[in-house]
Amino acid sequence: MAEITEDLLLNGRVRLLQPQKGHRAGTDAVLLAVSAEARPGDMVMDVGAATGAVGLMVAARQDAARFVFVERDPHLAELCRRNCRDNRVAGEVAVADVLDRTSREAAGLRLGSADLVLTNPPFLEEGHARISPDRGRAAAHALPTGGLDAWLKICTGLLKPKGRLVLIHRADRTLECLRILGKWLGGLELRFVHPSADRPAIRLLLSGIKDSRAPVSILPPVILNGPDGRFTPQAEALHRGEAILL
């Protein structure tokens, strides 16, 4: 069995068990979580949840929402259940491949049921990038050819009318994300994440509202590191849970 570490997120407000090797929660998970606002009573789905970092960080701000963590790897899903218990989050863990209708239905995932969907889709697609030989990393980072379109279609399908989708992806896939999501979402808000002020963006934070006709907005960027290579005050505050991006 793979070795497990216990890590602290948001300055200790969230305790996270996760594999020592393979895909691990980090800055991407933090940025996604601090870009999403749940209201009391909301049904929140963390799609591709792994060990639950994103949903748990949102729950640390709003524990009166209902949480469903969707993860296809049964070992990660079990760690997610443990993390929910350890953080006293009454979350449901659905073991399902969101790209497979039979798997989704067997796990009880219903279209049109979520007020808020959070997702950090695998960034790569088979045949278009070099895939890690580590099975855990490969599963977390790679989709089948055309998989991003299918993934985002399902995420929007899970939303109720006027529900909100929030995702993080590579900045170089911005046009593709807009092409896909523009079919179903309006009020799109884009925020770019730069490793430093003088370097191109590496991540896109994007949110939108199902069936909305509101225009696109470009929000202020996030700069992760200063000239000294250390977190900027904003990035430090986000990681410590002292600030949000809304």
Coordinates of N, CA and C in Angstrom, one line a residue:
M1 N 0.8 -1.2 0.0 CA 0.0 0.0 0.0 C 0.9 1.3 0.0
A2 N 0.5 2.2 -0.8 CA 1.3 3.5 -0.9 C 1.4 4.2 0.4
E3 N 2.5 4.8 0.7 CA 2.6 5.6 1.9 C 1.8 6.9 1.9
I4 N 1.2 7.2 3.0 CA 0.3 8.3 3.1 C 0.9 9.4 4.0
T5 N 0.7 10.6 3.6 CA 1.1 11.8 4.4 C -0.1 12.5 5.0
E6 N 0.1 13.2 6.1 CA -1.0 14.1 6.6 C -0.4 15.5 6.4
D7 N -1.1 16.3 5.6 CA -0.7 17.7 5.3 C -1.8 18.7 5.8
L8 N -1.3 19.9 6.1 CA -2.2 20.9 6.6 C -2.4 22.0 5.5
L9 N -3.7 22.3 5.3 CA -4.1 23.4 4.3 C -4.8 24.5 5.1
L10 N -4.7 25.7 4.5 CA -5.4 26.9 5.1 C -4.9 27.1 6.5
N11 N -3.6 27.0 6.7 CA -3.0 27.3 8.0 C -3.5 26.3 9.1
G12 N -3.8 25.1 8.7 CA -4.2 24.1 9.6 C -5.7 23.9 9.8
R13 N -6.5 24.7 9.0 CA -7.9 24.5 9.1 C -8.4 23.2 8.5
V14 N -7.6 22.7 7.6 CA -8.0 21.4 6.9 C -6.8 20.5 7.0
R15 N -7.1 19.3 7.5 CA -6.1 18.2 7.6 C -6.3 17.3 6.4
L16 N -5.3 16.9 5.6 CA -5.5 16.2 4.4 C -4.6 15.0 4.4
L17 N -5.2 13.8 4.4 CA -4.4 12.6 4.1 C -4.3 12.4 2.6
Q18 N -3.1 12.2 2.1 CA -3.0 12.0 0.6 C -1.7 11.1 0.4
P19 N -1.7 10.4 -0.8 CA -0.5 9.6 -1.1 C 0.8 10.4 -1.1
Q20 N 1.8 9.8 -0.6 CA 3.1 10.5 -0.6 C 3.6 10.7 -2.0
K21 N 3.3 9.8 -2.9 CA 3.8 9.9 -4.3 C 2.5 10.0 -5.2
G22 N 2.8 10.6 -6.4 CA 1.7 10.7 -7.4 C 1.1 12.1 -7.3
H23 N -0.1 12.3 -7.7 CA -0.8 13.6 -7.7 C -1.1 14.0 -6.3
R24 N -0.7 15.2 -5.9 CA -0.9 15.8 -4.6 C -1.5 17.1 -4.6
A25 N -2.3 17.5 -3.7 CA -3.0 18.8 -3.6 C -2.0 19.9 -3.3
G26 N -2.1 21.0 -4.0 CA -1.2 22.1 -3.8 C -1.8 23.4 -4.2
T27 N -1.1 24.3 -4.8 CA -1.6 25.6 -5.1 C -2.8 25.6 -6.0
D28 N -2.9 24.7 -7.0 CA -4.0 24.7 -7.9 C -5.3 24.4 -7.0
A29 N -5.2 23.5 -6.1 CA -6.4 23.2 -5.3 C -6.8 24.4 -4.4
V30 N -5.8 25.1 -3.9 CA -6.1 26.3 -3.0 C -6.7 27.3 -3.9
L31 N -6.2 27.6 -5.0 CA -6.8 28.7 -5.9 C -8.2 28.4 -6.3
L32 N -8.5 27.1 -6.6 CA -9.8 26.7 -7.0 C -10.8 26.9 -5.8
A33 N -10.3 26.5 -4.7 CA -11.2 26.5 -3.5 C -11.5 28.0 -3.1
V34 N -10.5 28.9 -3.2 CA -10.8 30.2 -2.7 C -11.5 31.1 -3.8
S35 N -11.8 30.4 -4.9 CA -12.5 31.1 -6.0 C -14.0 30.7 -6.0
A36 N -14.4 29.9 -5.0 CA -15.8 29.4 -5.0 C -16.5 29.8 -3.7
E37 N -17.7 30.2 -3.8 CA -18.5 30.6 -2.7 C -19.7 29.7 -2.6
A38 N -19.8 29.0 -1.5 CA -21.0 28.1 -1.3 C -21.9 28.8 -0.3
R39 N -23.2 28.7 -0.5 CA -24.2 29.3 0.4 C -24.8 28.2 1.3
P40 N -25.4 28.5 2.4 CA -26.0 27.5 3.3 C -27.1 26.7 2.5
G41 N -27.0 25.4 2.6 CA -28.0 24.6 1.9 C -27.6 24.2 0.4
D42 N -26.6 24.8 -0.1 CA -26.2 24.5 -1.5 C -25.7 23.1 -1.6
M43 N -26.0 22.5 -2.7 CA -25.4 21.2 -3.1 C -24.1 21.5 -3.9
V44 N -23.0 21.1 -3.3 CA -21.7 21.4 -3.9 C -21.1 20.1 -4.4
M45 N -20.7 20.0 -5.6 CA -20.0 18.8 -6.1 C -18.5 19.1 -6.5
D46 N -17.6 18.4 -5.9 CA -16.2 18.5 -6.2 C -15.9 17.3 -7.2
V47 N -15.8 17.6 -8.5 CA -15.7 16.6 -9.5 C -14.2 16.3 -9.8
G48 N -13.8 15.1 -9.7 CA -12.4 14.7 -9.8 C -11.7 15.1 -8.5
A49 N -12.3 14.7 -7.4 CA -12.0 15.2 -6.1 C -10.7 14.7 -5.5
A50 N -10.2 13.6 -6.0 CA -9.0 12.9 -5.4 C -9.3 12.7 -3.9
T51 N -8.5 13.2 -3.0 CA -8.7 13.0 -1.6 C -9.5 14.1 -1.0
G52 N -10.1 15.0 -1.8 CA -11.1 15.9 -1.3 C -10.6 17.3 -0.9
A53 N -9.4 17.7 -1.3 CA -8.8 18.9 -0.8 C -9.7 20.2 -1.1
V54 N -10.2 20.2 -2.4 CA -10.9 21.4 -2.8 C -12.2 21.6 -2.0
G55 N -13.0 20.5 -2.0 CA -14.3 20.6 -1.3 C -14.1 20.8 0.2
L56 N -13.1 20.2 0.7 CA -12.9 20.4 2.2 C -12.5 21.8 2.5
M57 N -11.7 22.5 1.6 CA -11.4 23.9 1.9 C -12.6 24.8 1.7
V58 N -13.5 24.5 0.8 CA -14.7 25.3 0.7 C -15.6 25.0 1.9
A59 N -15.6 23.8 2.4 CA -16.4 23.5 3.6 C -15.9 24.2 4.8
A60 N -14.6 24.4 4.9 CA -14.0 25.1 6.0 C -14.5 26.5 6.1
R61 N -15.0 27.1 5.0 CA -15.6 28.4 5.0 C -17.1 28.4 5.2
Q62 N -17.8 27.3 4.7 CA -19.2 27.2 4.7 C -19.6 25.7 4.9
D63 N -19.7 25.4 6.2 CA -20.1 24.0 6.5 C -21.6 23.7 6.5
A64 N -22.4 24.7 6.2 CA -23.8 24.5 6.1 C -24.3 24.1 4.7
A65 N -23.3 24.0 3.8 CA -23.6 23.4 2.5 C -23.6 21.9 2.5
R66 N -24.1 21.2 1.5 CA -24.0 19.8 1.3 C -22.9 19.5 0.3
F67 N -22.1 18.5 0.5 CA -20.9 18.2 -0.3 C -21.0 16.8 -0.9
V68 N -20.7 16.7 -2.2 CA -20.5 15.4 -2.8 C -19.1 15.4 -3.5
F69 N -18.3 14.5 -3.2 CA -17.0 14.4 -3.7 C -17.0 13.2 -4.7
V70 N -16.7 13.5 -6.0 CA -16.7 12.6 -7.1 C -15.3 12.2 -7.5
E71 N -15.0 10.9 -7.3 CA -13.6 10.4 -7.6 C -13.7 9.0 -8.1
R72 N -13.0 8.7 -9.2 CA -13.1 7.3 -9.8 C -12.2 6.3 -9.2
D73 N -11.1 6.8 -8.5 CA -10.1 5.9 -7.9 C -10.6 5.5 -6.6
P74 N -10.9 4.2 -6.3 CA -11.4 3.8 -5.0 C -10.5 4.0 -3.9
H75 N -9.2 4.0 -4.1 CA -8.2 4.2 -3.0 C -8.2 5.7 -2.6
L76 N -8.2 6.6 -3.6 CA -8.3 8.0 -3.3 C -9.7 8.3 -2.6
A77 N -10.7 7.7 -3.1 CA -12.1 7.9 -2.6 C -12.1 7.5 -1.1
E78 N -11.5 6.4 -0.7 CA -11.5 6.0 0.7 C -10.7 7.0 1.5
L79 N -9.6 7.5 1.0 CA -8.9 8.6 1.7 C -9.8 9.8 1.9
C80 N -10.6 10.1 0.8 CA -11.5 11.3 0.9 C -12.5 11.1 2.0
R81 N -13.0 9.9 2.1 CA -14.0 9.6 3.2 C -13.3 9.8 4.6
R82 N -12.1 9.3 4.7 CA -11.4 9.5 6.0 C -11.2 11.0 6.2
N83 N -10.8 11.8 5.2 CA -10.6 13.2 5.3 C -11.9 13.9 5.7
C84 N -13.0 13.5 5.2 CA -14.3 14.1 5.5 C -14.6 13.9 7.0
R85 N -14.3 12.6 7.5 CA -14.5 12.3 8.9 C -13.6 13.1 9.8
D86 N -12.3 13.2 9.4 CA -11.3 13.9 10.2 C -11.6 15.4 10.3
N87 N -12.2 15.9 9.2 CA -12.5 17.4 9.2 C -13.9 17.7 9.6
R88 N -14.7 16.6 10.0 CA -16.1 16.8 10.4 C -16.9 17.4 9.3
V89 N -16.7 16.9 8.1 CA -17.5 17.4 7.0 C -18.5 16.2 6.6
A90 N -19.7 16.4 6.6 CA -20.7 15.4 6.3 C -20.9 15.3 4.8
G91 N -19.8 14.9 4.2 CA -19.8 14.8 2.7 C -20.0 13.4 2.2
E92 N -20.7 13.3 1.1 CA -20.9 12.0 0.4 C -19.8 11.8 -0.6
V93 N -19.2 10.6 -0.7 CA -18.1 10.3 -1.6 C -18.7 9.4 -2.7
A94 N -18.8 9.8 -3.9 CA -19.3 9.0 -5.0 C -18.1 8.5 -5.8
V95 N -18.0 7.2 -5.8 CA -16.9 6.5 -6.6 C -17.5 6.4 -8.1
A96 N -17.0 7.2 -9.0 CA -17.6 7.2 -10.3 C -16.6 7.8 -11.3
D97 N -16.6 7.3 -12.5 CA -16.0 7.9 -13.7 C -17.0 8.8 -14.3
V98 N -16.7 10.2 -14.2 CA -17.7 11.1 -14.7 C -17.9 11.0 -16.2
L99 N -17.0 10.4 -16.9 CA -17.1 10.3 -18.4 C -17.9 9.1 -18.8
D100 N -18.3 8.3 -17.8 CA -19.1 7.0 -18.1 C -20.5 7.1 -17.5
R101 N -21.5 7.1 -18.4 CA -22.8 7.3 -17.9 C -23.3 6.2 -16.9
T102 N -22.9 5.0 -17.2 CA -23.3 3.9 -16.3 C -22.7 4.1 -15.0
S103 N -21.4 4.5 -14.9 CA -20.7 4.7 -13.7 C -21.4 5.8 -12.9
R104 N -21.7 6.9 -13.6 CA -22.3 8.0 -12.9 C -23.7 7.6 -12.3
E105 N -24.5 7.0 -13.1 CA -25.8 6.6 -12.6 C -25.7 5.6 -11.5
A106 N -24.8 4.7 -11.5 CA -24.6 3.7 -10.4 C -24.2 4.4 -9.1
A107 N -23.5 5.5 -9.2 CA -23.1 6.2 -8.0 C -24.1 7.2 -7.6
G108 N -25.3 7.3 -8.3 CA -26.4 8.2 -7.9 C -26.2 9.6 -8.2
L109 N -25.3 9.9 -9.2 CA -25.1 11.3 -9.6 C -26.2 11.7 -10.6
R110 N -26.9 12.7 -10.3 CA -28.1 13.1 -11.1 C -27.8 14.5 -11.8
L111 N -28.1 14.5 -13.1 CA -28.0 15.8 -13.8 C -28.9 16.8 -13.2
G112 N -28.5 18.1 -13.3 CA -29.4 19.1 -12.8 C -29.6 19.2 -11.3
S113 N -28.6 18.7 -10.5 CA -28.8 18.6 -9.1 C -27.9 19.5 -8.2
A114 N -26.9 20.0 -8.8 CA -25.9 20.8 -8.1 C -26.1 22.3 -8.2
D115 N -25.9 23.0 -7.1 CA -25.8 24.5 -7.1 C -24.5 25.0 -7.5
L116 N -23.4 24.2 -7.2 CA -22.1 24.6 -7.4 C -21.2 23.4 -7.8
V117 N -20.5 23.4 -8.9 CA -19.6 22.4 -9.3 C -18.2 22.9 -9.3
L118 N -17.3 22.3 -8.7 CA -15.9 22.6 -8.6 C -15.1 21.6 -9.4
T119 N -14.2 21.9 -10.2 CA -13.4 20.9 -10.9 C -12.0 21.4 -11.3
N120 N -11.1 20.5 -11.2 CA -9.7 20.7 -11.6 C -9.5 19.5 -12.6
P121 N -9.9 19.7 -13.9 CA -9.9 18.6 -14.8 C -8.4 18.1 -15.1
P122 N -8.2 16.9 -15.4 CA -6.9 16.5 -15.9 C -6.5 17.4 -17.0
F123 N -5.2 17.8 -16.9 CA -4.7 18.9 -17.9 C -4.4 18.3 -19.2
L124 N -4.0 17.1 -19.4 CA -3.5 16.5 -20.6 C -4.5 15.6 -21.3
E125 N -4.3 15.3 -22.6 CA -5.1 14.4 -23.3 C -4.2 13.4 -24.0
E126 N -4.6 12.1 -24.0 CA -3.8 11.1 -24.6 C -3.6 11.4 -26.1
G127 N -2.4 11.1 -26.5 CA -2.0 11.4 -27.9 C -1.6 12.8 -28.2
H128 N -1.7 13.7 -27.2 CA -1.3 15.1 -27.4 C -0.2 15.5 -26.4
A129 N 0.2 14.6 -25.5 CA 1.2 15.0 -24.5 C 1.9 13.8 -24.0
R130 N 3.0 14.0 -23.4 CA 3.7 12.9 -22.8 C 3.1 12.6 -21.4
I131 N 2.7 11.3 -21.2 CA 1.9 10.9 -20.0 C 2.9 10.3 -19.0
S132 N 2.8 10.7 -17.8 CA 3.7 10.2 -16.7 C 3.6 8.7 -16.6
P133 N 4.7 8.0 -16.4 CA 4.6 6.5 -16.2 C 4.0 6.1 -14.8
D134 N 3.9 7.1 -13.9 CA 3.3 6.9 -12.6 C 1.8 6.8 -12.8
R135 N 1.2 5.7 -12.4 CA -0.2 5.4 -12.7 C -1.1 6.5 -12.1
G136 N -0.8 6.8 -10.8 CA -1.6 7.8 -10.1 C -1.5 9.2 -10.8
R137 N -0.3 9.6 -11.2 CA -0.2 10.9 -11.8 C -0.9 10.8 -13.2
A138 N -0.7 9.7 -13.9 CA -1.3 9.6 -15.3 C -2.8 9.7 -15.2
A139 N -3.4 9.0 -14.2 CA -4.9 9.1 -14.1 C -5.4 10.4 -13.7
A140 N -4.6 11.2 -12.9 CA -5.0 12.5 -12.5 C -4.8 13.5 -13.5
H141 N -3.8 13.3 -14.4 CA -3.4 14.4 -15.3 C -3.8 14.2 -16.8
A142 N -4.4 13.0 -17.1 CA -4.6 12.7 -18.5 C -6.1 12.3 -18.8
L143 N -6.7 12.8 -19.8 CA -8.0 12.4 -20.3 C -7.9 11.7 -21.6
P144 N -8.8 10.9 -22.0 CA -8.8 10.3 -23.4 C -9.0 11.4 -24.4
T145 N -8.6 11.2 -25.6 CA -8.7 12.2 -26.7 C -10.2 12.8 -26.7
G146 N -10.2 14.1 -26.7 CA -11.6 14.8 -26.7 C -12.2 14.8 -25.3
G147 N -11.4 14.4 -24.3 CA -12.0 14.2 -23.0 C -12.4 15.5 -22.3
L148 N -11.7 16.6 -22.6 CA -12.0 17.8 -21.9 C -13.4 18.3 -22.3
D149 N -13.8 18.2 -23.5 CA -15.1 18.6 -24.0 C -16.2 17.7 -23.2
A150 N -15.9 16.4 -23.1 CA -16.9 15.6 -22.4 C -16.9 15.9 -20.9
W151 N -15.8 16.1 -20.3 CA -15.7 16.4 -18.9 C -16.5 17.7 -18.5
L152 N -16.3 18.7 -19.3 CA -16.9 20.0 -19.0 C -18.4 19.9 -19.3
K153 N -18.8 19.2 -20.3 CA -20.2 19.0 -20.7 C -20.9 18.3 -19.5
I154 N -20.3 17.3 -18.9 CA -20.9 16.6 -17.8 C -21.0 17.5 -16.6
C155 N -19.9 18.3 -16.3 CA -19.9 19.2 -15.2 C -21.0 20.2 -15.3
T156 N -21.2 20.8 -16.5 CA -22.3 21.7 -16.6 C -23.7 21.0 -16.5
G157 N -23.7 19.8 -17.0 CA -25.0 19.0 -16.9 C -25.4 18.7 -15.5
L158 N -24.4 18.6 -14.6 CA -24.7 18.3 -13.2 C -25.4 19.5 -12.5
L159 N -25.2 20.7 -13.1 CA -25.7 22.0 -12.5 C -27.2 22.1 -12.7
K160 N -27.8 22.7 -11.7 CA -29.2 23.2 -11.8 C -29.2 24.5 -12.7
P161 N -30.3 24.9 -13.2 CA -30.4 26.2 -13.9 C -29.9 27.3 -13.0
K162 N -29.0 28.1 -13.4 CA -28.4 29.2 -12.7 C -27.4 28.7 -11.7
G163 N -27.1 27.5 -11.7 CA -26.0 27.0 -10.9 C -24.6 27.5 -11.5
R164 N -23.6 27.4 -10.6 CA -22.3 28.0 -11.0 C -21.2 26.9 -11.1
L165 N -20.4 26.9 -12.2 CA -19.3 26.1 -12.4 C -18.0 26.9 -12.1
V166 N -17.1 26.4 -11.4 CA -15.8 27.0 -11.1 C -14.7 26.0 -11.4
L167 N -13.7 26.3 -12.3 CA -12.7 25.4 -12.7 C -11.3 26.1 -12.7
I168 N -10.3 25.3 -12.6 CA -8.9 25.8 -12.9 C -8.3 24.9 -14.0
H169 N -7.6 25.5 -14.9 CA -7.0 24.8 -16.0 C -5.7 25.5 -16.4
R170 N -5.0 24.9 -17.3 CA -3.8 25.5 -17.9 C -4.2 26.8 -18.7
A171 N -3.4 27.8 -18.6 CA -3.8 29.1 -19.3 C -3.8 28.9 -20.8
D172 N -2.9 28.0 -21.3 CA -2.8 27.8 -22.7 C -4.0 27.0 -23.3
R173 N -5.0 26.6 -22.4 CA -6.2 26.0 -22.9 C -7.4 26.9 -22.7
T174 N -7.2 28.2 -22.6 CA -8.2 29.2 -22.4 C -9.3 29.2 -23.5
L175 N -8.8 29.2 -24.7 CA -9.7 29.3 -25.9 C -10.6 28.1 -26.0
E176 N -10.0 26.9 -25.7 CA -10.7 25.7 -25.7 C -11.8 25.6 -24.6
C177 N -11.4 26.1 -23.4 CA -12.4 26.1 -22.3 C -13.6 27.1 -22.7
L178 N -13.3 28.2 -23.2 CA -14.3 29.2 -23.6 C -15.2 28.6 -24.7
R179 N -14.6 27.9 -25.7 CA -15.4 27.4 -26.8 C -16.4 26.3 -26.3
I180 N -15.9 25.5 -25.3 CA -16.8 24.5 -24.8 C -17.8 25.1 -23.9
L181 N -17.4 25.9 -22.9 CA -18.4 26.3 -21.9 C -19.3 27.4 -22.4
G182 N -18.9 28.1 -23.4 CA -19.8 29.2 -24.0 C -21.1 28.7 -24.5
K183 N -21.2 27.3 -24.7 CA -22.4 26.7 -25.2 C -23.5 26.7 -24.1
W184 N -23.0 26.6 -22.8 CA -24.0 26.4 -21.7 C -23.9 27.5 -20.6
L185 N -22.9 28.2 -20.5 CA -22.7 29.1 -19.4 C -22.6 30.6 -19.9
G186 N -23.1 31.5 -19.1 CA -22.9 32.9 -19.3 C -22.3 33.5 -18.1
G187 N -22.1 34.8 -18.1 CA -21.5 35.5 -17.0 C -20.1 34.9 -16.7
L188 N -19.4 34.5 -17.7 CA -18.1 33.9 -17.5 C -17.1 35.0 -17.0
E189 N -16.4 34.5 -15.9 CA -15.4 35.3 -15.3 C -14.0 34.6 -15.4
L190 N -13.1 35.3 -16.0 CA -11.7 34.7 -16.2 C -10.7 35.5 -15.3
R191 N -9.9 34.7 -14.7 CA -8.8 35.3 -13.9 C -7.5 34.4 -14.2
F192 N -6.5 35.1 -14.6 CA -5.2 34.4 -14.9 C -4.2 34.5 -13.7
V193 N -3.5 33.4 -13.6 CA -2.5 33.2 -12.5 C -1.1 33.2 -13.1
H194 N -0.3 34.1 -12.7 CA 1.1 34.2 -13.2 C 2.1 33.8 -12.1
P195 N 3.1 33.1 -12.5 CA 4.2 32.7 -11.5 C 4.9 33.9 -10.9
S196 N 5.0 34.9 -11.7 CA 5.6 36.2 -11.3 C 5.1 37.3 -12.2
A197 N 5.3 38.6 -11.8 CA 4.7 39.7 -12.6 C 5.2 39.8 -14.0
D198 N 6.4 39.3 -14.3 CA 7.0 39.4 -15.6 C 7.0 38.2 -16.4
R199 N 6.2 37.2 -16.0 CA 6.1 35.9 -16.8 C 4.6 35.7 -17.2
P200 N 4.5 34.9 -18.3 CA 3.1 34.7 -18.8 C 2.3 33.8 -17.8
A201 N 1.0 33.9 -17.9 CA 0.1 33.2 -17.1 C 0.3 31.7 -17.3
I202 N 0.2 30.9 -16.2 CA 0.3 29.4 -16.3 C -1.1 28.8 -16.0
R203 N -2.0 29.5 -15.3 CA -3.3 28.9 -15.0 C -4.4 29.9 -15.3
L204 N -5.6 29.3 -15.6 CA -6.8 30.0 -15.8 C -7.8 29.6 -14.7
L205 N -8.3 30.6 -14.0 CA -9.5 30.3 -13.1 C -10.7 30.9 -13.9
L206 N -11.7 30.0 -14.1 CA -12.9 30.4 -14.9 C -14.1 29.9 -14.1
S207 N -15.1 30.8 -14.1 CA -16.4 30.5 -13.5 C -17.5 31.0 -14.5
G208 N -18.7 30.4 -14.4 CA -19.8 30.8 -15.2 C -21.1 30.3 -14.6
I209 N -22.2 30.8 -15.1 CA -23.5 30.5 -14.6 C -24.3 29.8 -15.7
K210 N -24.9 28.7 -15.4 CA -25.7 27.9 -16.3 C -26.9 28.7 -16.8
D211 N -27.1 28.8 -18.1 CA -28.2 29.5 -18.8 C -28.2 31.0 -18.6
S212 N -27.1 31.6 -18.1 CA -27.0 33.0 -18.0 C -26.7 33.6 -19.4
R213 N -27.1 34.9 -19.6 CA -26.7 35.6 -20.8 C -25.8 36.8 -20.5
A214 N -25.3 36.8 -19.3 CA -24.4 38.0 -18.9 C -23.1 37.9 -19.7
P215 N -22.5 39.0 -19.9 CA -21.2 39.1 -20.6 C -20.0 38.5 -19.9
V216 N -18.9 38.4 -20.6 CA -17.7 37.9 -20.1 C -17.0 39.0 -19.3
S217 N -16.3 38.7 -18.2 CA -15.5 39.6 -17.4 C -14.1 39.1 -17.2
I218 N -13.1 40.0 -17.3 CA -11.7 39.6 -17.0 C -11.4 40.2 -15.7
L219 N -11.1 39.4 -14.7 CA -10.8 39.8 -13.3 C -9.3 40.1 -13.1
P220 N -9.0 40.8 -12.1 CA -7.6 41.0 -11.8 C -6.8 39.7 -11.6
P221 N -5.5 39.7 -12.1 CA -4.7 38.5 -12.1 C -4.2 38.2 -10.6
V222 N -3.8 37.0 -10.5 CA -3.1 36.6 -9.3 C -1.6 36.4 -9.6
I223 N -0.7 37.0 -8.9 CA 0.7 36.9 -9.0 C 1.2 36.1 -7.9
L224 N 1.8 34.9 -8.2 CA 2.2 34.0 -7.1 C 3.4 34.4 -6.3
N225 N 4.5 34.8 -7.1 CA 5.8 35.0 -6.5 C 6.3 36.4 -6.8
G226 N 7.0 37.0 -5.8 CA 7.7 38.3 -5.9 C 9.0 38.1 -6.5
P227 N 9.8 39.2 -6.7 CA 11.1 39.2 -7.2 C 12.1 38.3 -6.4
D228 N 11.8 38.1 -5.1 CA 12.7 37.3 -4.3 C 12.3 35.8 -4.4
G229 N 11.3 35.4 -5.3 CA 10.9 34.0 -5.4 C 10.0 33.5 -4.4
R230 N 9.7 34.3 -3.4 CA 8.7 33.9 -2.3 C 7.3 34.4 -2.7
F231 N 6.3 33.7 -2.0 CA 5.0 34.1 -2.3 C 4.8 35.6 -2.1
T232 N 3.9 36.2 -2.9 CA 3.5 37.5 -2.7 C 2.6 37.6 -1.5
P233 N 2.4 38.8 -0.9 CA 1.4 38.8 0.2 C 0.0 38.3 -0.1
Q234 N -0.4 38.5 -1.3 CA -1.8 38.0 -1.7 C -1.7 36.4 -1.7
A235 N -0.7 35.9 -2.4 CA -0.6 34.4 -2.5 C -0.5 33.8 -1.1
E236 N 0.3 34.4 -0.2 CA 0.5 33.9 1.1 C -0.9 33.9 1.9
A237 N -1.6 35.0 1.7 CA -2.9 35.1 2.4 C -3.9 34.1 1.9
L238 N -3.9 33.8 0.6 CA -4.8 32.8 0.0 C -4.4 31.4 0.6
H239 N -3.1 31.1 0.6 CA -2.7 29.8 1.1 C -3.0 29.6 2.6
R240 N -3.0 30.7 3.3 CA -3.3 30.6 4.8 C -4.8 30.7 5.1
G241 N -5.6 30.9 4.1 CA -7.0 31.0 4.3 C -7.5 32.3 4.8
E242 N -6.6 33.4 4.6 CA -6.9 34.7 5.1 C -7.5 35.6 4.1
A243 N -7.7 35.1 2.8 CA -8.2 35.9 1.7 C -8.9 34.9 0.8
I244 N -9.8 35.4 0.0 CA -10.5 34.7 -1.1 C -10.5 35.4 -2.4
L245 N -10.9 34.8 -3.5 CA -10.9 35.4 -4.8 C -12.4 35.4 -5.3
L246 N -13.1 36.3 -4.9 CA -14.5 36.4 -5.3 C -14.9 37.7 -5.9

